[in-house]
Coordinates of C-alpha atoms and ligand atoms in Angstrom, one line a residue:
X185 CA 11.3 9.4 -12.8
X186 CA 9.9 7.2 -15.6
X187 CA 6.6 7.9 -17.3
X188 CA 4.7 5.1 -15.5
X189 CA 5.5 6.5 -12.1
X190 CA 2.6 8.1 -10.2
X191 CA 3.2 11.6 -8.9
X192 CA 2.0 12.8 -5.5
X193 CA 0.0 15.9 -6.1
X194 CA 0.5 17.5 -2.8
X195 CA 2.1 16.5 0.5
X196 CA -0.8 16.0 2.8
X197 CA -0.6 15.6 6.5
X198 CA -1.6 12.2 8.1
X199 CA -4.2 14.1 10.2
X200 CA -6.2 14.7 7.1
X201 CA -6.0 11.2 5.7
X202 CA -9.1 9.1 4.9
X203 CA -7.8 6.1 6.7
X204 CA -5.5 6.4 9.8
X205 CA -4.2 3.3 11.5
X206 CA -2.5 4.5 14.7
X207 CA -0.1 2.3 16.7
X208 CA -2.1 -0.9 16.4
X209 CA -1.4 -4.0 18.4
X210 CA -3.3 -7.1 17.4
X211 CA -2.8 -10.8 17.0
X212 CA -4.2 -14.3 17.5
X213 CA -5.1 -15.9 20.9
X214 CA -2.9 -14.0 23.4
X215 CA 0.0 -13.4 21.1
X216 CA 0.6 -10.0 19.4
X217 CA 1.5 -10.2 15.7
X218 CA 1.2 -6.5 15.2
X219 CA 3.3 -4.5 17.6
X220 CA 2.6 -0.9 16.8
X221 CA 1.6 -0.5 13.2
X222 CA 0.8 3.0 11.9
X223 CA -0.2 4.0 8.4
X224 CA -2.5 6.3 6.6
X225 CA -4.2 6.6 3.2
X226 CA -5.4 9.8 1.7
X227 CA -8.3 10.1 -0.6
X228 CA -7.3 9.3 -4.2
X229 CA -4.1 7.5 -3.2
X230 CA -2.9 4.0 -4.0
X231 CA -0.9 2.9 -1.0
X232 CA 1.1 -0.4 -1.0
X233 CA 2.2 -2.4 2.0
X234 CA 5.1 -4.8 1.3
X235 CA 7.1 -7.1 3.5
X236 CA 8.2 -10.7 3.8
X237 CA 6.0 -13.7 4.4
X238 CA 4.6 -13.8 7.9
X239 CA 5.4 -10.1 8.6
X240 CA 1.8 -9.5 9.5
X241 CA 0.5 -7.9 6.3
X242 CA -2.7 -9.9 6.1
X243 CA -3.1 -9.4 9.9
X244 CA -3.1 -5.6 9.3
X245 CA -5.8 -6.1 6.8
X246 CA -7.9 -8.2 9.2
X247 CA -7.4 -5.8 12.1
X248 CA -8.6 -2.9 10.1
X249 CA -11.6 -4.9 8.9
X250 CA -12.7 -6.3 12.2
X251 CA -11.7 -9.9 11.6
X252 CA -9.0 -9.7 14.3
X253 CA -9.3 -7.9 17.5
X254 CA -7.3 -4.7 18.1
X255 CA -5.9 -4.7 21.6
X256 CA -4.3 -1.3 21.5
X257 CA -4.2 1.6 19.2
X258 CA -7.0 2.7 16.9
X259 CA -8.3 2.9 13.3
X260 CA -10.0 6.1 12.0
X261 CA -11.9 6.2 8.8
X262 CA -13.6 9.2 7.2
X263 CA -13.8 11.0 10.5
X264 CA -15.1 8.0 12.5
X265 CA -13.3 5.7 15.0
X266 CA -14.0 2.3 13.5
X267 CA -11.7 0.4 15.8
X268 CA -13.1 -3.2 16.3
X269 CA -16.2 -2.5 14.3
X270 CA -17.8 -5.5 12.7
X271 CA -16.9 -6.2 9.0
X272 CA -20.4 -5.4 7.9
X273 CA -20.4 -2.0 9.7
X274 CA -17.1 -1.3 8.1
X275 CA -18.4 -2.1 4.7
X276 CA -21.3 0.2 5.3
X277 CA -18.9 2.9 6.4
X278 CA -17.3 2.7 2.9
X279 CA -14.5 0.2 2.9
X280 CA -14.8 -2.9 0.7
X281 CA -12.3 -5.7 0.3
X282 CA -10.7 -8.0 -2.2
X283 CA -9.4 -10.9 0.0
X284 CA -6.2 -12.8 -0.5
X285 CA -7.9 -16.1 -1.2
X286 CA -10.1 -16.5 -4.3
X287 CA -13.7 -15.5 -3.3
X288 CA -15.9 -15.8 -6.4
X289 CA -18.7 -18.3 -6.3
X290 CA -17.6 -20.7 -9.0
X291 CA -21.0 -22.3 -9.7
X292 CA -22.7 -18.9 -10.2
X293 CA -22.6 -16.7 -13.2
X294 CA -20.7 -13.4 -13.3
X295 CA -24.0 -11.5 -13.1
X296 CA -25.1 -13.6 -10.1
X297 CA -21.8 -13.0 -8.3
X298 CA -22.3 -9.3 -8.7
X299 CA -25.9 -9.5 -7.5
X300 CA -24.6 -11.3 -4.4
X301 CA -22.1 -8.5 -3.9
X302 CA -25.1 -6.1 -3.5
X303 CA -26.9 -8.1 -0.8
X304 CA -27.1 -5.1 1.4
X305 CA -29.0 -3.1 -1.2
X306 CA -32.8 -3.6 -1.5
X307 CA -33.6 -1.3 -4.4
X308 CA -33.7 -3.5 -7.5
X309 CA -33.1 -0.7 -9.9
X310 CA -30.1 0.5 -8.1
X311 CA -28.7 -3.0 -8.1
X312 CA -29.0 -3.2 -11.8
X313 CA -27.5 0.3 -12.3
X314 CA -24.5 -0.5 -10.2
X315 CA -23.9 -3.8 -12.0
X316 CA -24.1 -2.0 -15.4
X317 CA -21.6 0.5 -14.0
X318 CA -19.2 -2.3 -13.2
X319 CA -19.7 -3.7 -16.7
X320 CA -18.8 -0.3 -18.1
X321 CA -15.6 -0.3 -16.2
X322 CA -14.8 -4.0 -17.1
X323 CA -16.0 -4.8 -20.6
X324 CA -14.4 -8.2 -20.3
X325 CA -16.9 -9.0 -17.5
X326 CA -19.8 -7.6 -19.5
X327 CA -19.0 -10.1 -22.3
X328 CA -19.0 -12.9 -19.8
X329 CA -22.0 -11.9 -17.8
X330 CA -23.7 -15.3 -18.2
X331 CA -20.6 -17.4 -17.8
X332 CA -20.0 -19.5 -14.7
X333 CA -17.4 -17.6 -12.7
X334 CA -15.5 -20.9 -12.0
X335 CA -14.8 -21.3 -15.7
X336 CA -13.1 -18.0 -16.1
X337 CA -9.4 -17.5 -16.1
X338 CA -7.6 -16.5 -12.9
X339 CA -7.2 -12.9 -14.1
X340 CA -10.9 -12.6 -15.1
X341 CA -11.9 -14.0 -11.7
X342 CA -9.7 -11.4 -10.0
X343 CA -11.4 -8.6 -12.1
X344 CA -14.7 -9.9 -11.0
X345 CA -13.6 -9.6 -7.4
X346 CA -12.4 -6.1 -8.0
X347 CA -15.6 -5.2 -9.8
X348 CA -17.7 -6.7 -7.0
X349 CA -15.8 -4.5 -4.5
X350 CA -16.9 -1.4 -6.4
X351 CA -20.6 -2.1 -6.3
X352 CA -21.4 -0.3 -3.1
X353 CA -19.5 2.8 -4.1
X354 CA -16.8 2.4 -1.5
X355 CA -14.7 5.3 -0.4
X356 CA -11.7 2.9 -0.3
X357 CA -10.9 -0.6 -1.4
X358 CA -8.5 -2.8 0.4
X359 CA -6.8 -5.6 -1.6
X360 CA -4.8 -8.4 -0.1
X361 CA -2.3 -9.5 -2.8
X362 CA -4.3 -8.8 -5.9
X363 CA -1.6 -10.5 -7.9
X364 CA -1.6 -13.7 -5.8
X365 CA -1.6 -16.9 -8.0
X366 CA -1.6 -15.0 -11.3
X367 CA 0.9 -15.4 -14.1
X368 CA 3.3 -12.4 -14.7
X369 CA 1.4 -11.1 -17.7
X370 CA -1.9 -11.2 -16.0
X371 CA -0.4 -9.7 -12.9
X372 CA 0.7 -6.7 -15.0
X373 CA -2.9 -6.4 -16.4
X374 CA -4.4 -6.4 -12.9
X375 CA -2.0 -3.8 -11.7
X376 CA -2.7 -1.7 -14.8
X377 CA -6.5 -2.0 -14.0
X378 CA -6.0 -0.8 -10.5
X379 CA -4.0 2.1 -11.7
X380 CA -6.6 3.0 -14.4
X381 CA -9.4 2.8 -11.8
X382 CA -7.4 5.2 -9.7
X383 CA -7.0 7.6 -12.6
X384 CA -10.5 7.3 -14.0
X385 CA -12.7 7.3 -11.0
X386 CA -10.3 8.4 -8.3
X387 CA -10.4 5.1 -6.6
X388 CA -8.6 5.0 -3.2
X389 CA -6.7 1.8 -2.7
X390 CA -4.9 0.2 0.2
X391 CA -3.1 -2.8 -1.2
X392 CA -0.9 -5.5 0.2
X393 CA 1.7 -7.1 -2.1
X394 CA 4.3 -9.8 -2.2
X395 CA 5.1 -8.6 -5.6
X396 CA 6.8 -5.6 -4.1
X397 CA 8.3 -4.0 -7.1
X398 CA 5.3 -4.0 -9.3
X399 CA 3.0 -3.1 -6.5
X400 CA 5.1 0.0 -5.7
X401 CA 5.4 0.9 -9.3
X402 CA 1.7 1.7 -9.6
X403 CA 1.4 3.2 -6.1
X404 CA 1.8 6.7 -4.7
X405 CA 3.2 5.7 -1.4
X406 CA 4.3 2.6 0.4
X407 CA 5.1 1.0 3.7
X408 CA 7.5 -1.9 4.5
X409 CA 6.2 -4.2 7.3
X410 CA 8.6 -6.4 9.2
X411 CA 7.9 -8.5 12.2
X412 CA 4.7 -6.7 12.9
X413 CA 6.0 -3.2 12.7
X414 CA 6.4 -0.7 9.8
X415 CA 10.0 0.0 9.2
X416 CA 10.1 2.1 6.1
X417 CA 7.6 4.4 4.5
X418 CA 7.4 7.0 1.9
X419 CA 6.8 8.0 -1.6
X420 CA 6.7 4.7 -3.7
X421 CA 9.5 6.0 -6.0
X422 CA 11.8 6.7 -3.0
X423 CA 11.2 3.2 -1.7
X424 CA 12.0 1.7 -5.1
X425 CA 15.2 3.6 -5.1
X426 CA 16.1 3.1 -1.4
X427 CA 19.2 0.8 -1.3
X428 CA 18.2 -1.0 1.9
X429 CA 14.6 -1.6 0.6
X430 CA 16.0 -2.8 -2.7
X431 CA 18.4 -5.2 -1.2
X432 CA 15.9 -6.7 1.3
X433 CA 12.6 -6.6 -0.5
X434 CA 13.0 -5.9 -4.2
X435 CA 15.7 -8.5 -5.1
X436 CA 17.9 -5.6 -6.2
X437 CA 21.5 -4.7 -5.7
Ligands
ATP717 N1 -5.5 -17.5 12.4 C1 -4.2 -17.5 12.9 N2 -3.9 -18.0 14.1 C2 -2.7 -17.9 14.6 N3 -1.7 -17.3 14.0 C3 -1.9 -16.8 12.8 C4 -3.2 -16.8 12.2 N4 -3.1 -16.2 11.0 C5 -1.8 -15.8 10.9 N5 -1.1 -16.1 11.9 C6 0.3 -15.9 12.1 O1 0.6 -14.5 12.1 C7 1.8 -14.2 11.5 C8 1.5 -13.1 10.4 O2 0.7 -13.7 9.4 P1 0.1 -12.9 8.2 O3 -0.9 -13.8 7.5 O4 -0.4 -11.6 8.7 O5 1.4 -12.6 7.3 P2 1.6 -12.0 5.9 O6 2.6 -10.9 6.0 O7 0.3 -11.7 5.3 O8 2.2 -13.2 5.1 P3 2.0 -13.7 3.6 O9 2.9 -12.8 2.8 O10 2.5 -15.1 3.6 O11 0.6 -13.6 3.2 C9 2.3 -15.5 11.0 O12 3.3 -15.9 11.9 C10 1.2 -16.4 11.0 O13 1.6 -17.7 11.3
MG718 MG1 -0.9 -12.4 3.6

């Protein structure tokens, strides 16, 4: 095991996980895309879902977050059954998201983008406190607080999205392809940031990644999704070493 590899501290049972997705069926119109997806995320873990284009990765994300209706199965979070809750209720329950498509408001400053991220909070002092907390975690954003978000680099905008996801003190953050559209060096920096947040503040992350190898390298555990079902799962290091997973998803031999 190389030095950059995360270590699972203790093998925990799925029953005690923070997020439990159990045998979920969901899709669009009358057609199921997800045909029995099960996964779990423990507090303090980074979990990565990999799989080919069209496998249903984003649909898993949308089903958990109430954007796509779950027809069968259930989603439990922090002891509550949140199956088919509305996105805003799920946010209030403690899950925030970084979506696959860019979501900063380009004509607003970094600070204004963060303020908007706290629209649920009425207490002005708390809004300020939380924004300053995000600036502490991301000094690059602090330096650019008055810059229009649209004029920042792709990597900086991605950091802003991640920072914004942390404002409401979520218990878990879901990220759909945090590396999407970023150059390789920037991708590495974003993954490093996610890893550091996990180590520094114990951030729990459920992440979807096309960039399977790098995604798994910073994760504790992983799942492979194919044709709407999870086919492999386990310790991220084991998945990275699994010959079948390597051949099919990691461009390895
Ligand atoms: N709004 C929609 N209406 C109908 N079908 C959809 C819709 N969104 C996605 N699909 C279909 O669902 C399937 C899974 O899509 P999904 O976006 O979940 O895949 P993905 O694994 O995230 O792929 P990618 O790696 O390209 O992001 C695809 O066949 C896609 O065409
Ligand atoms: Mg997707």
